[in-house]
XYZ file of C-alpha atoms in Angstrom:
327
model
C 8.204 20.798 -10.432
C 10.309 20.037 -13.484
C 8.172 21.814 -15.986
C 5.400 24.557 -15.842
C 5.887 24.831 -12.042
C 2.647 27.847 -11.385
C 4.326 28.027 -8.077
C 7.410 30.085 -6.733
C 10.189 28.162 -4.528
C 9.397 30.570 -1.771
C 7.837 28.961 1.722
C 4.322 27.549 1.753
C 2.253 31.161 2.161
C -0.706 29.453 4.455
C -3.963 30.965 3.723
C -2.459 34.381 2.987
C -2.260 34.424 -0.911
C -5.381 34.258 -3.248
C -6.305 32.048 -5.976
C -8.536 33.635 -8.322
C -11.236 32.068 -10.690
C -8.844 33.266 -14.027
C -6.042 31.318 -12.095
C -7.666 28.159 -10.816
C -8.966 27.756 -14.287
C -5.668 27.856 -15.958
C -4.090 25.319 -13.734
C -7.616 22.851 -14.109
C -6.934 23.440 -17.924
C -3.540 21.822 -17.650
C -5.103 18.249 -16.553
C -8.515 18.478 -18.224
C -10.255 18.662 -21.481
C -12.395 21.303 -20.383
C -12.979 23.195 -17.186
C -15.774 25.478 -16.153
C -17.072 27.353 -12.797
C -20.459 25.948 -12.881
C -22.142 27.950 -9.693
C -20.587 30.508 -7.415
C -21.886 32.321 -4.517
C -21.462 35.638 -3.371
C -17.697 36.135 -1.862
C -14.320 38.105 -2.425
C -12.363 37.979 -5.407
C -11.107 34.972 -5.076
C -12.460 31.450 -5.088
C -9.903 30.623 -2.546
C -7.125 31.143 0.018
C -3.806 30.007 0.083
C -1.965 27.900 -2.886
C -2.825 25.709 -6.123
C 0.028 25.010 -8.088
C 0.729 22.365 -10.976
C 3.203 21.064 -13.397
C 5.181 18.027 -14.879
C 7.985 15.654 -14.287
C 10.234 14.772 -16.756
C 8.688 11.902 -16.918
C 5.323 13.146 -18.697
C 3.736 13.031 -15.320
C 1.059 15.145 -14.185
C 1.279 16.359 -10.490
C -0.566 19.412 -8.466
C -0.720 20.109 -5.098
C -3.167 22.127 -3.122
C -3.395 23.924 0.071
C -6.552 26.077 0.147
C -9.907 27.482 1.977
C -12.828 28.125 -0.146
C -13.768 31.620 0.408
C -17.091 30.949 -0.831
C -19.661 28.540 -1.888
C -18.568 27.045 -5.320
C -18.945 24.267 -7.562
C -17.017 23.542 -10.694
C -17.426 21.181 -13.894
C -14.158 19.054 -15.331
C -14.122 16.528 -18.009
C -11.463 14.900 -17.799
C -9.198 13.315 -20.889
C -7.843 9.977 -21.339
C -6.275 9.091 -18.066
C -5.305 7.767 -14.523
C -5.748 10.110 -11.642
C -4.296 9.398 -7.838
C -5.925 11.455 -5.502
C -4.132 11.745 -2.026
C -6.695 14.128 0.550
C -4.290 15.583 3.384
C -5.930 17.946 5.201
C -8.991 19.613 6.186
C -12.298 18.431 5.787
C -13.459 14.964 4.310
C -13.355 15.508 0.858
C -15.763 13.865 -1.606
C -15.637 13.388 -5.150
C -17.466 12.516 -8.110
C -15.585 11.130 -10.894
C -18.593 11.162 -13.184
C -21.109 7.965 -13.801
C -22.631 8.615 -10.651
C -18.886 7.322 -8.623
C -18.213 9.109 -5.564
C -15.602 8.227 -3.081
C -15.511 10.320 0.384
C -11.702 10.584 1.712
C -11.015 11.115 5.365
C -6.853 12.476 5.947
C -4.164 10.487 4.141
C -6.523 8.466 2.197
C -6.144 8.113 -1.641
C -8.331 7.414 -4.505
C -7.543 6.419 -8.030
C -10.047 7.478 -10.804
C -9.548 5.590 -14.599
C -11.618 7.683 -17.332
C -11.754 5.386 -20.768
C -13.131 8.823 -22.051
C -13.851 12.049 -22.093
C -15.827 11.923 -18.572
C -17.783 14.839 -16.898
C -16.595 15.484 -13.018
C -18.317 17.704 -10.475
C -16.390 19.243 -7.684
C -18.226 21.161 -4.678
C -16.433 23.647 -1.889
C -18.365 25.686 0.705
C -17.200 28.709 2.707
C -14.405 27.806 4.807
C -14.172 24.330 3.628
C -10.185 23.913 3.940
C -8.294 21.557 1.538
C -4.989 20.418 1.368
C -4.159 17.565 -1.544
C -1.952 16.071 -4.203
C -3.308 15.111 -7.227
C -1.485 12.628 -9.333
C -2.580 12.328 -13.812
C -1.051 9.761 -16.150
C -2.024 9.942 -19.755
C -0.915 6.936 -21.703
C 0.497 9.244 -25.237
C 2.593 11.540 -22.463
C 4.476 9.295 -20.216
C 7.499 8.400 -21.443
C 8.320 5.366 -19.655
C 6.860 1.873 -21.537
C 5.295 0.098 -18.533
C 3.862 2.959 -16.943
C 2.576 3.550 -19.993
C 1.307 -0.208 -20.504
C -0.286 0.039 -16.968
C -2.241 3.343 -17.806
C -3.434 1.729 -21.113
C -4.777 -1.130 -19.374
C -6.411 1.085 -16.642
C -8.271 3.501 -19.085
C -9.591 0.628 -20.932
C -12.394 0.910 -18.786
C -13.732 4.083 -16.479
C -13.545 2.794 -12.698
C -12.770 4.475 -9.271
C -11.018 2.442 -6.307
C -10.470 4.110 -3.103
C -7.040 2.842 -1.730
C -7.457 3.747 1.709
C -4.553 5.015 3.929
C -1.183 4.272 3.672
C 1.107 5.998 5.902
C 4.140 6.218 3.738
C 1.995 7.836 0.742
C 0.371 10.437 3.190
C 3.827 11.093 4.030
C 5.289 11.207 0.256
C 2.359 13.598 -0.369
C 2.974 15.363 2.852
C 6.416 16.149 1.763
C 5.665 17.899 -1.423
C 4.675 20.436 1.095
C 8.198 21.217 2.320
C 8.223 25.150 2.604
C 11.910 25.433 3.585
C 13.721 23.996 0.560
C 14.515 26.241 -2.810
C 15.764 26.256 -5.844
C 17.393 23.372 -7.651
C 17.599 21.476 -4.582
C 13.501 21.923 -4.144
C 13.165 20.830 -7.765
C 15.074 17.572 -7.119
C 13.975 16.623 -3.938
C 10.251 17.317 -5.200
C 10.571 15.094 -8.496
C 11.776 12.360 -6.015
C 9.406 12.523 -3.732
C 6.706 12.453 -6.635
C 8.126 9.848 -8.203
C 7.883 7.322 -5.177
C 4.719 8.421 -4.654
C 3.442 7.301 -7.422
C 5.261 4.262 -7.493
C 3.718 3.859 -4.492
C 0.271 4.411 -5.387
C 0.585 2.445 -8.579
C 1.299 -0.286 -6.295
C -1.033 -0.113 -3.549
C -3.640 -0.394 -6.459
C -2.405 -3.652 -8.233
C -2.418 -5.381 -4.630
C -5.970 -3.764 -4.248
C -7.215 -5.234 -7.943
C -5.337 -8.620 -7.249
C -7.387 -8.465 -3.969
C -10.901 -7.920 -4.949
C -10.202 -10.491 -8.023
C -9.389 -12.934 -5.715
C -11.733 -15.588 -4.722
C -12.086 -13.255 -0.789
C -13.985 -10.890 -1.768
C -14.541 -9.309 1.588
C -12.911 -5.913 1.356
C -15.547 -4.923 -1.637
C -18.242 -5.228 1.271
C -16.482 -3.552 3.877
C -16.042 -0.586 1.603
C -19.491 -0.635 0.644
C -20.149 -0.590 4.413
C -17.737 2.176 5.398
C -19.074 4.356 2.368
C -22.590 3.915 3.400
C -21.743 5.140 7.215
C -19.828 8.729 5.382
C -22.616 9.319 2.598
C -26.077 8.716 5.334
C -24.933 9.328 8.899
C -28.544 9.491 9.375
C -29.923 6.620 8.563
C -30.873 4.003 11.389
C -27.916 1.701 10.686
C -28.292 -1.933 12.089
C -25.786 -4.432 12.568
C -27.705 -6.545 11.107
C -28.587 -4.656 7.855
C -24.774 -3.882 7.167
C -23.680 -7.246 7.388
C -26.136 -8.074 4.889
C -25.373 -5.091 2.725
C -21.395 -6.789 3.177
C -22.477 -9.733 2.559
C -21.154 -11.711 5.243
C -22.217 -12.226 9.162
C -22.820 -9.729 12.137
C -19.989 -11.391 13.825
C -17.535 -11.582 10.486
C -18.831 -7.878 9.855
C -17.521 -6.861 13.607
C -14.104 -8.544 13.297
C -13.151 -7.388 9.495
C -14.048 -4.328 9.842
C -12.026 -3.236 12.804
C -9.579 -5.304 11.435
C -9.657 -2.643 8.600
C -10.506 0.197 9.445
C -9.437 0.325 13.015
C -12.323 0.965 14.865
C -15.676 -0.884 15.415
C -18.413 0.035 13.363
C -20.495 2.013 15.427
C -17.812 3.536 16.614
C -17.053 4.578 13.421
C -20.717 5.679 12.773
C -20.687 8.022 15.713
C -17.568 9.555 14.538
C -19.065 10.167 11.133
C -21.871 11.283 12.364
C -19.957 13.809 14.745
C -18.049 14.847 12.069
C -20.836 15.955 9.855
C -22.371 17.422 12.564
C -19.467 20.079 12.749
C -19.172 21.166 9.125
C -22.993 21.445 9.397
C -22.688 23.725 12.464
C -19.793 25.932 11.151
C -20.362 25.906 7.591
C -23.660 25.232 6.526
C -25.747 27.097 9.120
C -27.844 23.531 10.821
C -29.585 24.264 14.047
C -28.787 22.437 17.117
C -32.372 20.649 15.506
C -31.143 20.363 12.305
C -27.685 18.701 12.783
C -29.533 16.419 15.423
C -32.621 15.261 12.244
C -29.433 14.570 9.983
C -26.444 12.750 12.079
C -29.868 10.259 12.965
C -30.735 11.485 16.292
C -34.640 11.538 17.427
C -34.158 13.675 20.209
C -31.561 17.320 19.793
C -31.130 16.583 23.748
C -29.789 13.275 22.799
C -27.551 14.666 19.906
C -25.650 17.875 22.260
C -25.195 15.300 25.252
C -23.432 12.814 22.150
C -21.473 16.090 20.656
C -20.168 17.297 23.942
C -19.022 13.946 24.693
C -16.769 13.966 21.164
C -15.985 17.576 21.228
C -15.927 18.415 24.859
C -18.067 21.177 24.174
C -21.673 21.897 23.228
C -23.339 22.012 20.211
C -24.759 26.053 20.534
C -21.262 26.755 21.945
C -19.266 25.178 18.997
C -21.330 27.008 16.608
C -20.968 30.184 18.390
C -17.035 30.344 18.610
C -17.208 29.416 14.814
C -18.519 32.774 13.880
C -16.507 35.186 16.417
């Protein structure tokens, strides 16, 4: 990065190096108004492993990039200032967050949110043991940037506090992807990195005008959908109906089946299983469910039911999952 680069231009270490709580904190500092480890559990000294690193373009703007496991349990407070966030999740598991007001947007890989605070906005952020991470995280603040319609579109933006999840987009997963590359040093690394940044938000900046002009339009179908989709990640458990999440899109069973795999990609109980499948393995390897447990809250009746669903998706069962987990 062009300025305050916490990282070295050395390869991409993997999950080798450590990022303690003294060094976490001073990046967070760099795009918040205040930053504080609110809980921690017991683990080494480290919250995690592997790389956090931040710093700015010439441009005024913001841009960090992490590749990490949590080595322990941990949750941390942020208000943020003023600003426009882009949040791109690469890697690892689905990663929610709360942007304050009671917003929360879940992000599968290659999916990217934006986050507008009008002020100074309180943000929680949770990690559990093992939870990998990998992520670029994108701030403009209107009295930095030094460019006048990227500052006139971040005025506009912070005018009001709002989160809009973006969805995938291939060519920003692989913009955001790229600020990954461990084999390039230097001055060379510097330039290619401040070009890759810069398209990528160009790029996200985009994709969220079309996504504004869309919603404002007189379709208002994709508000729905999301509402749908976001409702299948936050309560895999519930007893989901056809019928009930067509009326929570507002729009027919039949309209419901055809925009949603239209797009998302997959039919929705398709996508419901592999949601549910999905929580099922972080509850197995990193939360400590029972074969019971992870069977009561993925909305199976019956655990028989649940390991004959699991081994299906994973090609293994449930008990045996969980064991290799801990070897």
């Amino acid at each position: 990065m062009t300025r305050g680069d916490s990282s070295d231009d050395g390869p991409e270490p993997g999950y080798g190096d450590t990022v303690s709580e003294a060094e976490f904190s001073a990046i967070s500092d760099r795009f918040c108004h205040s930053y504080a480890l609110a809980d921690v559990g017991d683990h080494a000294p480290g919250l995690f492993a592997g790389r956090v690193s931040a710093g700015s373009l010439r441009d005024g703007i913001h841009v960090s990039t992490a590749n990490v496991m949590a080595l322990g349990s941990s949750e941390h407070s942020v208000i943020f200032p003023t600003s426009v966030c882009f949040v791109v999740s690469l890697d690892g598991t689905s990663s929610e967050f709360h942007a304050g007001q009671g917003q929360a947007h879940v992000l599968g890989r290659g999916e990217t949110a934006m986050f507008s605070f009008s002020d100074h906005i309180q943000s929680l952020g949770r990690y559990h043991a093992g939870q990998l991470s990998k992520s670029v995280l994108i701030q403009l603040r209107q009295d930095q940037l030094f460019d006048e319609e990227l500052s006139e579109y971040t005025w506009r933006q912070t005018r009001n506090s709002q989160s809009l999840r973006l969805g995938y987009d291939p060519k920003v997963a692989a913009l955001a992807e790229n600020l990954f590359t461990p084999h390039l040093c230097g001055t060379v690394r510097k330039l290619m990195f401040e070009g890759q940044a810069l398209e990528l938000v160009a790029r996200t900046v985009s994709a969220h005008e079309d996504r504004r002009r869309n919603l404002s339009g007189p379709d208002r179908s994709a508000i729905g959908l999301e509402r749908v989709r976001e409702l299948l990640e936050t309560h895999p458990e519930r007893d989901h109906s056809l019928s009930d999440l067509a009326r929570e899109a507002g729009m027919s069973v039949s309209g419901l089946k055809v925009k949603f795999r239209d797009r998302f990609g997959e039919p929705v109980i398709v996508y419901l299983r592999n949601a549910r499948m999905k929580r099922a393995r972080i509850g197995l390897s990193r939360e400590g469910w029972s074969v019971k447990r992870a069977a009561l809250f993925t909305g199976y009746q019956h655990p028989a039911n649940f390991s004959t669903a699991f081994r299906r998706h994973f090609g293994v069962s449930p008990k045996a999952y969980q064991a290799s987990t801990k070897e």
